[in-house]
């Protein structure tokens, strides 16, 4: 196991120990996730999102802004406005109310131009990395974006980590093997989700043989695994 994989595994264990120790935070089912993801939840702005503000009666104030690392956007006449965590409609209301002291009849529309949202795919995939979440992304699509499963992967025991409000989180076990066999529906991901693909049992056995037997016994060890 390389350093990146080891560090990720430690983060995974820490997340699970914290998230699943509280009441009602055990592994969720696919049905639970379906209620919490995809079109069932409104998108909330994140750092790096690009937003366009259109002033229908004052077009000179039109501007494109990017949500800064501190979660705010800079607007003409209003200076800084908190944006992270708001839906575009909620930000629309905040900005419209703010401009009431500057404009007689502020008619403003907030348009989400580009998402900066990403999910992380790690473990037994060919290219562990962040995958862009363009507004519609499933667990299996994210795995394929990361190069697909390695031969040592266990697709039936994929772990999904999802951060909820504040520091709370949840974990779910996904059977992507059934999804690939068209025996189950894929799960829609939410921005900032993390997908972890574990090693298969046979891969763990082979690793054990390599690390604790082959390297310790100074004789050929070619007995095939059953």
PDB file of C-alpha atoms in Angstrom:
ATOM      1  CA  UNK A   1       0.000   0.000   0.000  1.00  0.00           C
ATOM      2  CA  UNK A   2       1.501   3.386  -1.011  1.00  0.00           C
ATOM      3  CA  UNK A   3       1.459   6.460   1.222  1.00  0.00           C
ATOM      4  CA  UNK A   4      -1.562   8.072  -0.483  1.00  0.00           C
ATOM      5  CA  UNK A   5      -3.635   4.890  -0.167  1.00  0.00           C
ATOM      6  CA  UNK A   6      -2.546   4.447   3.447  1.00  0.00           C
ATOM      7  CA  UNK A   7      -3.439   8.047   4.326  1.00  0.00           C
ATOM      8  CA  UNK A   8      -6.804   7.708   2.598  1.00  0.00           C
ATOM      9  CA  UNK A   9      -7.526   4.508   4.514  1.00  0.00           C
ATOM     10  CA  UNK A  10      -6.745   6.276   7.788  1.00  0.00           C
ATOM     11  CA  UNK A  11      -9.102   9.119   6.865  1.00  0.00           C
ATOM     12  CA  UNK A  12     -11.762   6.572   5.935  1.00  0.00           C
ATOM     13  CA  UNK A  13     -11.475   4.792   9.284  1.00  0.00           C
ATOM     14  CA  UNK A  14     -11.549   8.093  11.185  1.00  0.00           C
ATOM     15  CA  UNK A  15     -14.651   9.197   9.283  1.00  0.00           C
ATOM     16  CA  UNK A  16     -16.443   5.931   9.943  1.00  0.00           C
ATOM     17  CA  UNK A  17     -15.521   5.891  13.627  1.00  0.00           C
ATOM     18  CA  UNK A  18     -16.895   9.404  14.129  1.00  0.00           C
ATOM     19  CA  UNK A  19     -19.894   9.208  11.806  1.00  0.00           C
ATOM     20  CA  UNK A  20     -21.112   5.773  12.812  1.00  0.00           C
ATOM     21  CA  UNK A  21     -20.612   6.142  16.550  1.00  0.00           C
ATOM     22  CA  UNK A  22     -23.539   8.523  16.929  1.00  0.00           C
ATOM     23  CA  UNK A  23     -27.141   7.284  17.020  1.00  0.00           C
ATOM     24  CA  UNK A  24     -28.801   6.659  13.652  1.00  0.00           C
ATOM     25  CA  UNK A  25     -25.560   7.099  11.695  1.00  0.00           C
ATOM     26  CA  UNK A  26     -24.881   3.467  10.815  1.00  0.00           C
ATOM     27  CA  UNK A  27     -24.441   2.404   7.216  1.00  0.00           C
ATOM     28  CA  UNK A  28     -27.332   3.741   5.141  1.00  0.00           C
ATOM     29  CA  UNK A  29     -29.218   1.816   2.481  1.00  0.00           C
ATOM     30  CA  UNK A  30     -29.567   2.690  -1.198  1.00  0.00           C
ATOM     31  CA  UNK A  31     -33.137   3.810  -0.487  1.00  0.00           C
ATOM     32  CA  UNK A  32     -31.861   6.235   2.169  1.00  0.00           C
ATOM     33  CA  UNK A  33     -29.367   7.685  -0.281  1.00  0.00           C
ATOM     34  CA  UNK A  34     -31.948   8.079  -3.031  1.00  0.00           C
ATOM     35  CA  UNK A  35     -33.975  10.302  -0.734  1.00  0.00           C
ATOM     36  CA  UNK A  36     -30.947  12.483  -0.045  1.00  0.00           C
ATOM     37  CA  UNK A  37     -29.420  12.875  -3.501  1.00  0.00           C
ATOM     38  CA  UNK A  38     -29.928  13.782  -7.099  1.00  0.00           C
ATOM     39  CA  UNK A  39     -32.989  15.813  -8.055  1.00  0.00           C
ATOM     40  CA  UNK A  40     -34.501  15.359  -4.594  1.00  0.00           C
ATOM     41  CA  UNK A  41     -32.237  18.048  -3.164  1.00  0.00           C
ATOM     42  CA  UNK A  42     -31.591  21.581  -4.314  1.00  0.00           C
ATOM     43  CA  UNK A  43     -28.034  22.454  -5.214  1.00  0.00           C
ATOM     44  CA  UNK A  44     -26.215  24.625  -2.682  1.00  0.00           C
ATOM     45  CA  UNK A  45     -23.390  26.888  -3.715  1.00  0.00           C
ATOM     46  CA  UNK A  46     -19.813  25.871  -3.042  1.00  0.00           C
ATOM     47  CA  UNK A  47     -16.390  27.470  -3.197  1.00  0.00           C
ATOM     48  CA  UNK A  48     -15.292  27.946  -6.807  1.00  0.00           C
ATOM     49  CA  UNK A  49     -18.774  28.053  -8.336  1.00  0.00           C
ATOM     50  CA  UNK A  50     -19.177  30.706 -11.028  1.00  0.00           C
ATOM     51  CA  UNK A  51     -22.294  32.862 -10.731  1.00  0.00           C
ATOM     52  CA  UNK A  52     -23.836  35.445 -13.032  1.00  0.00           C
ATOM     53  CA  UNK A  53     -25.999  38.247 -11.663  1.00  0.00           C
ATOM     54  CA  UNK A  54     -28.342  39.960 -14.111  1.00  0.00           C
ATOM     55  CA  UNK A  55     -29.977  43.313 -13.271  1.00  0.00           C
ATOM     56  CA  UNK A  56     -32.886  43.770 -15.655  1.00  0.00           C
ATOM     57  CA  UNK A  57     -33.419  47.456 -14.925  1.00  0.00           C
ATOM     58  CA  UNK A  58     -29.756  48.274 -14.261  1.00  0.00           C
ATOM     59  CA  UNK A  59     -27.706  46.227 -16.773  1.00  0.00           C
ATOM     60  CA  UNK A  60     -24.586  48.254 -15.962  1.00  0.00           C
ATOM     61  CA  UNK A  61     -24.429  46.252 -12.706  1.00  0.00           C
ATOM     62  CA  UNK A  62     -24.432  42.866 -14.429  1.00  0.00           C
ATOM     63  CA  UNK A  63     -21.420  40.822 -13.385  1.00  0.00           C
ATOM     64  CA  UNK A  64     -19.945  37.334 -13.188  1.00  0.00           C
ATOM     65  CA  UNK A  65     -18.411  36.335  -9.877  1.00  0.00           C
ATOM     66  CA  UNK A  66     -16.699  33.263  -8.429  1.00  0.00           C
ATOM     67  CA  UNK A  67     -17.354  32.107  -4.869  1.00  0.00           C
ATOM     68  CA  UNK A  68     -14.138  32.761  -2.971  1.00  0.00           C
ATOM     69  CA  UNK A  69     -12.407  30.342  -0.583  1.00  0.00           C
ATOM     70  CA  UNK A  70     -13.958  32.259   2.326  1.00  0.00           C
ATOM     71  CA  UNK A  71     -17.424  31.465   0.947  1.00  0.00           C
ATOM     72  CA  UNK A  72     -18.246  35.005  -0.126  1.00  0.00           C
ATOM     73  CA  UNK A  73     -18.722  36.917  -3.371  1.00  0.00           C
ATOM     74  CA  UNK A  74     -17.847  40.548  -4.049  1.00  0.00           C
ATOM     75  CA  UNK A  75     -20.629  42.666  -5.541  1.00  0.00           C
ATOM     76  CA  UNK A  76     -20.752  46.230  -6.765  1.00  0.00           C
ATOM     77  CA  UNK A  77     -22.260  48.604  -4.177  1.00  0.00           C
ATOM     78  CA  UNK A  78     -22.730  45.780  -1.642  1.00  0.00           C
ATOM     79  CA  UNK A  79     -19.144  44.583  -1.195  1.00  0.00           C
ATOM     80  CA  UNK A  80     -19.001  41.052   0.301  1.00  0.00           C
ATOM     81  CA  UNK A  81     -22.006  38.733   0.461  1.00  0.00           C
ATOM     82  CA  UNK A  82     -22.000  35.216   1.974  1.00  0.00           C
ATOM     83  CA  UNK A  83     -22.900  32.638  -0.709  1.00  0.00           C
ATOM     84  CA  UNK A  84     -21.659  29.171   0.294  1.00  0.00           C
ATOM     85  CA  UNK A  85     -24.455  26.925   1.517  1.00  0.00           C
ATOM     86  CA  UNK A  86     -27.223  28.936  -0.136  1.00  0.00           C
ATOM     87  CA  UNK A  87     -29.273  27.783  -3.090  1.00  0.00           C
ATOM     88  CA  UNK A  88     -29.220  30.133  -6.119  1.00  0.00           C
ATOM     89  CA  UNK A  89     -32.785  31.177  -5.227  1.00  0.00           C
ATOM     90  CA  UNK A  90     -31.813  31.948  -1.639  1.00  0.00           C
ATOM     91  CA  UNK A  91     -28.841  34.024  -2.819  1.00  0.00           C
ATOM     92  CA  UNK A  92     -31.186  35.795  -5.248  1.00  0.00           C
ATOM     93  CA  UNK A  93     -33.364  36.860  -2.320  1.00  0.00           C
ATOM     94  CA  UNK A  94     -30.380  37.976  -0.218  1.00  0.00           C
ATOM     95  CA  UNK A  95     -28.905  40.051  -3.036  1.00  0.00           C
ATOM     96  CA  UNK A  96     -32.264  41.558  -4.015  1.00  0.00           C
ATOM     97  CA  UNK A  97     -32.903  42.610  -0.419  1.00  0.00           C
ATOM     98  CA  UNK A  98     -29.407  44.066  -0.149  1.00  0.00           C
ATOM     99  CA  UNK A  99     -29.852  46.220  -3.230  1.00  0.00           C
ATOM    100  CA  UNK A 100     -33.140  47.704  -2.005  1.00  0.00           C
ATOM    101  CA  UNK A 101     -31.152  50.430  -0.277  1.00  0.00           C
ATOM    102  CA  UNK A 102     -29.260  51.202  -3.502  1.00  0.00           C
ATOM    103  CA  UNK A 103     -31.866  50.693  -6.235  1.00  0.00           C
ATOM    104  CA  UNK A 104     -35.492  51.778  -6.430  1.00  0.00           C
ATOM    105  CA  UNK A 105     -36.781  48.520  -7.908  1.00  0.00           C
ATOM    106  CA  UNK A 106     -34.079  45.833  -7.916  1.00  0.00           C
ATOM    107  CA  UNK A 107     -35.008  43.020 -10.305  1.00  0.00           C
ATOM    108  CA  UNK A 108     -32.168  40.541 -10.118  1.00  0.00           C
ATOM    109  CA  UNK A 109     -31.653  36.986 -11.269  1.00  0.00           C
ATOM    110  CA  UNK A 110     -28.841  34.748  -9.994  1.00  0.00           C
ATOM    111  CA  UNK A 111     -27.660  32.269 -12.626  1.00  0.00           C
ATOM    112  CA  UNK A 112     -25.327  29.394 -11.817  1.00  0.00           C
ATOM    113  CA  UNK A 113     -22.947  29.314 -14.798  1.00  0.00           C
ATOM    114  CA  UNK A 114     -20.367  26.736 -13.800  1.00  0.00           C
ATOM    115  CA  UNK A 115     -20.102  24.227 -10.976  1.00  0.00           C
ATOM    116  CA  UNK A 116     -16.844  23.697  -9.134  1.00  0.00           C
ATOM    117  CA  UNK A 117     -18.224  20.688  -7.294  1.00  0.00           C
ATOM    118  CA  UNK A 118     -16.188  17.472  -7.250  1.00  0.00           C
ATOM    119  CA  UNK A 119     -16.295  14.022  -5.698  1.00  0.00           C
ATOM    120  CA  UNK A 120     -13.273  11.953  -4.733  1.00  0.00           C
ATOM    121  CA  UNK A 121     -12.846   8.363  -5.899  1.00  0.00           C
ATOM    122  CA  UNK A 122     -10.150   6.348  -4.128  1.00  0.00           C
ATOM    123  CA  UNK A 123      -9.101   2.804  -3.341  1.00  0.00           C
ATOM    124  CA  UNK A 124      -8.932   0.094  -5.995  1.00  0.00           C
ATOM    125  CA  UNK A 125      -9.461   2.228  -9.110  1.00  0.00           C
ATOM    126  CA  UNK A 126      -6.900   2.804 -11.828  1.00  0.00           C
ATOM    127  CA  UNK A 127      -6.673   6.577 -11.384  1.00  0.00           C
ATOM    128  CA  UNK A 128      -7.679   7.674  -7.858  1.00  0.00           C
ATOM    129  CA  UNK A 129      -8.612  11.340  -8.173  1.00  0.00           C
ATOM    130  CA  UNK A 130     -11.197  14.086  -7.897  1.00  0.00           C
ATOM    131  CA  UNK A 131     -13.978  13.825 -10.479  1.00  0.00           C
ATOM    132  CA  UNK A 132     -15.998  16.849 -11.560  1.00  0.00           C
ATOM    133  CA  UNK A 133     -19.639  16.857 -10.518  1.00  0.00           C
ATOM    134  CA  UNK A 134     -21.445  18.744 -13.283  1.00  0.00           C
ATOM    135  CA  UNK A 135     -24.836  18.469 -11.623  1.00  0.00           C
ATOM    136  CA  UNK A 136     -25.575  14.858 -12.536  1.00  0.00           C
ATOM    137  CA  UNK A 137     -23.163  12.082 -11.567  1.00  0.00           C
ATOM    138  CA  UNK A 138     -23.703   8.525 -10.332  1.00  0.00           C
ATOM    139  CA  UNK A 139     -21.415   6.297  -8.295  1.00  0.00           C
ATOM    140  CA  UNK A 140     -20.598   3.982 -11.212  1.00  0.00           C
ATOM    141  CA  UNK A 141     -19.996   6.918 -13.556  1.00  0.00           C
ATOM    142  CA  UNK A 142     -17.551   8.376 -11.030  1.00  0.00           C
ATOM    143  CA  UNK A 143     -15.672   5.060 -10.854  1.00  0.00           C
ATOM    144  CA  UNK A 144     -15.377   4.941 -14.657  1.00  0.00           C
ATOM    145  CA  UNK A 145     -14.168   8.566 -14.674  1.00  0.00           C
ATOM    146  CA  UNK A 146     -11.403   7.387 -12.327  1.00  0.00           C
ATOM    147  CA  UNK A 147     -10.279   4.723 -14.803  1.00  0.00           C
ATOM    148  CA  UNK A 148     -12.577   1.906 -13.707  1.00  0.00           C
ATOM    149  CA  UNK A 149     -12.117  -0.898 -11.215  1.00  0.00           C
ATOM    150  CA  UNK A 150      -8.762  -2.595 -10.797  1.00  0.00           C
ATOM    151  CA  UNK A 151      -8.643  -6.388 -10.940  1.00  0.00           C
ATOM    152  CA  UNK A 152      -8.156  -6.380  -7.166  1.00  0.00           C
ATOM    153  CA  UNK A 153     -11.335  -4.365  -6.503  1.00  0.00           C
ATOM    154  CA  UNK A 154     -14.470  -5.553  -4.732  1.00  0.00           C
ATOM    155  CA  UNK A 155     -17.343  -3.730  -6.547  1.00  0.00           C
ATOM    156  CA  UNK A 156     -19.980  -5.274  -4.280  1.00  0.00           C
ATOM    157  CA  UNK A 157     -18.661  -3.529  -1.143  1.00  0.00           C
ATOM    158  CA  UNK A 158     -18.071   0.061  -2.220  1.00  0.00           C
ATOM    159  CA  UNK A 159     -18.211   2.661   0.568  1.00  0.00           C
ATOM    160  CA  UNK A 160     -19.820   6.056   0.028  1.00  0.00           C
ATOM    161  CA  UNK A 161     -19.018   8.830   2.508  1.00  0.00           C
ATOM    162  CA  UNK A 162     -21.246  11.884   2.611  1.00  0.00           C
ATOM    163  CA  UNK A 163     -20.846  14.961   4.750  1.00  0.00           C
ATOM    164  CA  UNK A 164     -24.071  16.392   6.096  1.00  0.00           C
ATOM    165  CA  UNK A 165     -24.653  19.643   7.949  1.00  0.00           C
ATOM    166  CA  UNK A 166     -21.712  20.882   9.976  1.00  0.00           C
ATOM    167  CA  UNK A 167     -19.284  18.150  10.998  1.00  0.00           C
ATOM    168  CA  UNK A 168     -21.818  15.342  10.747  1.00  0.00           C
ATOM    169  CA  UNK A 169     -21.423  12.636   8.159  1.00  0.00           C
ATOM    170  CA  UNK A 170     -22.850   9.329   7.021  1.00  0.00           C
ATOM    171  CA  UNK A 171     -21.593   6.211   5.330  1.00  0.00           C
ATOM    172  CA  UNK A 172     -23.306   3.782   2.978  1.00  0.00           C
ATOM    173  CA  UNK A 173     -22.336   0.478   1.436  1.00  0.00           C
ATOM    174  CA  UNK A 174     -23.031   0.221  -2.312  1.00  0.00           C
ATOM    175  CA  UNK A 175     -23.188  -2.919  -4.434  1.00  0.00           C
ATOM    176  CA  UNK A 176     -21.939  -1.637  -7.781  1.00  0.00           C
ATOM    177  CA  UNK A 177     -21.566  -5.206  -9.009  1.00  0.00           C
ATOM    178  CA  UNK A 178     -25.354  -5.450  -9.056  1.00  0.00           C
ATOM    179  CA  UNK A 179     -25.520  -2.085 -10.808  1.00  0.00           C
ATOM    180  CA  UNK A 180     -23.179  -3.336 -13.547  1.00  0.00           C
ATOM    181  CA  UNK A 181     -25.323  -6.459 -13.903  1.00  0.00           C
ATOM    182  CA  UNK A 182     -28.476  -4.322 -14.181  1.00  0.00           C
ATOM    183  CA  UNK A 183     -29.793  -5.854 -10.950  1.00  0.00           C
ATOM    184  CA  UNK A 184     -29.912  -2.564  -9.048  1.00  0.00           C
ATOM    185  CA  UNK A 185     -30.151   1.145  -9.801  1.00  0.00           C
ATOM    186  CA  UNK A 186     -27.096   3.376  -9.645  1.00  0.00           C
ATOM    187  CA  UNK A 187     -26.912   6.005  -6.901  1.00  0.00           C
ATOM    188  CA  UNK A 188     -26.846   9.718  -7.697  1.00  0.00           C
ATOM    189  CA  UNK A 189     -23.917  11.422  -5.984  1.00  0.00           C
ATOM    190  CA  UNK A 190     -23.900  14.773  -4.263  1.00  0.00           C
ATOM    191  CA  UNK A 191     -21.073  17.319  -4.471  1.00  0.00           C
ATOM    192  CA  UNK A 192     -18.228  16.520  -2.048  1.00  0.00           C
ATOM    193  CA  UNK A 193     -19.154  12.822  -1.756  1.00  0.00           C
ATOM    194  CA  UNK A 194     -16.279  10.362  -1.405  1.00  0.00           C
ATOM    195  CA  UNK A 195     -16.265   6.900  -2.986  1.00  0.00           C
ATOM    196  CA  UNK A 196     -13.889   4.226  -1.655  1.00  0.00           C
ATOM    197  CA  UNK A 197     -13.414   0.902  -3.438  1.00  0.00           C
ATOM    198  CA  UNK A 198     -11.885  -1.776  -1.165  1.00  0.00           C
ATOM    199  CA  UNK A 199      -9.723  -4.731  -2.111  1.00  0.00           C
ATOM    200  CA  UNK A 200     -11.370  -8.052  -2.838  1.00  0.00           C
ATOM    201  CA  UNK A 201     -10.868 -10.886  -0.357  1.00  0.00           C
ATOM    202  CA  UNK A 202      -8.640 -12.798  -2.764  1.00  0.00           C
ATOM    203  CA  UNK A 203      -6.541  -9.655  -3.290  1.00  0.00           C
ATOM    204  CA  UNK A 204      -6.043  -9.346   0.469  1.00  0.00           C
ATOM    205  CA  UNK A 205      -5.011 -13.010   0.646  1.00  0.00           C
ATOM    206  CA  UNK A 206      -2.511 -12.552  -2.175  1.00  0.00           C
ATOM    207  CA  UNK A 207      -1.121  -9.461  -0.428  1.00  0.00           C
ATOM    208  CA  UNK A 208      -0.740 -11.460   2.791  1.00  0.00           C
ATOM    209  CA  UNK A 209       1.106 -14.222   0.957  1.00  0.00           C
ATOM    210  CA  UNK A 210       3.389 -11.692  -0.718  1.00  0.00           C
ATOM    211  CA  UNK A 211       4.213  -9.715   2.433  1.00  0.00           C
ATOM    212  CA  UNK A 212       4.294 -12.383   5.132  1.00  0.00           C
ATOM    213  CA  UNK A 213       5.162 -15.639   3.421  1.00  0.00           C
ATOM    214  CA  UNK A 214       6.991 -15.165   0.127  1.00  0.00           C
ATOM    215  CA  UNK A 215       9.377 -12.551   1.540  1.00  0.00           C
ATOM    216  CA  UNK A 216      10.013 -14.427   4.784  1.00  0.00           C
ATOM    217  CA  UNK A 217      10.528 -17.966   3.543  1.00  0.00           C
ATOM    218  CA  UNK A 218      13.797 -18.269   1.562  1.00  0.00           C
ATOM    219  CA  UNK A 219      12.445 -21.048  -0.654  1.00  0.00           C
ATOM    220  CA  UNK A 220      10.139 -21.051  -3.689  1.00  0.00           C
ATOM    221  CA  UNK A 221       6.496 -20.808  -2.677  1.00  0.00           C
ATOM    222  CA  UNK A 222       4.388 -21.519  -5.730  1.00  0.00           C
ATOM    223  CA  UNK A 223       1.414 -23.308  -4.193  1.00  0.00           C
ATOM    224  CA  UNK A 224      -1.643 -21.918  -5.984  1.00  0.00           C
ATOM    225  CA  UNK A 225      -4.368 -20.330  -3.917  1.00  0.00           C
ATOM    226  CA  UNK A 226      -7.594 -22.302  -3.857  1.00  0.00           C
TER     227      UNK A 226
END
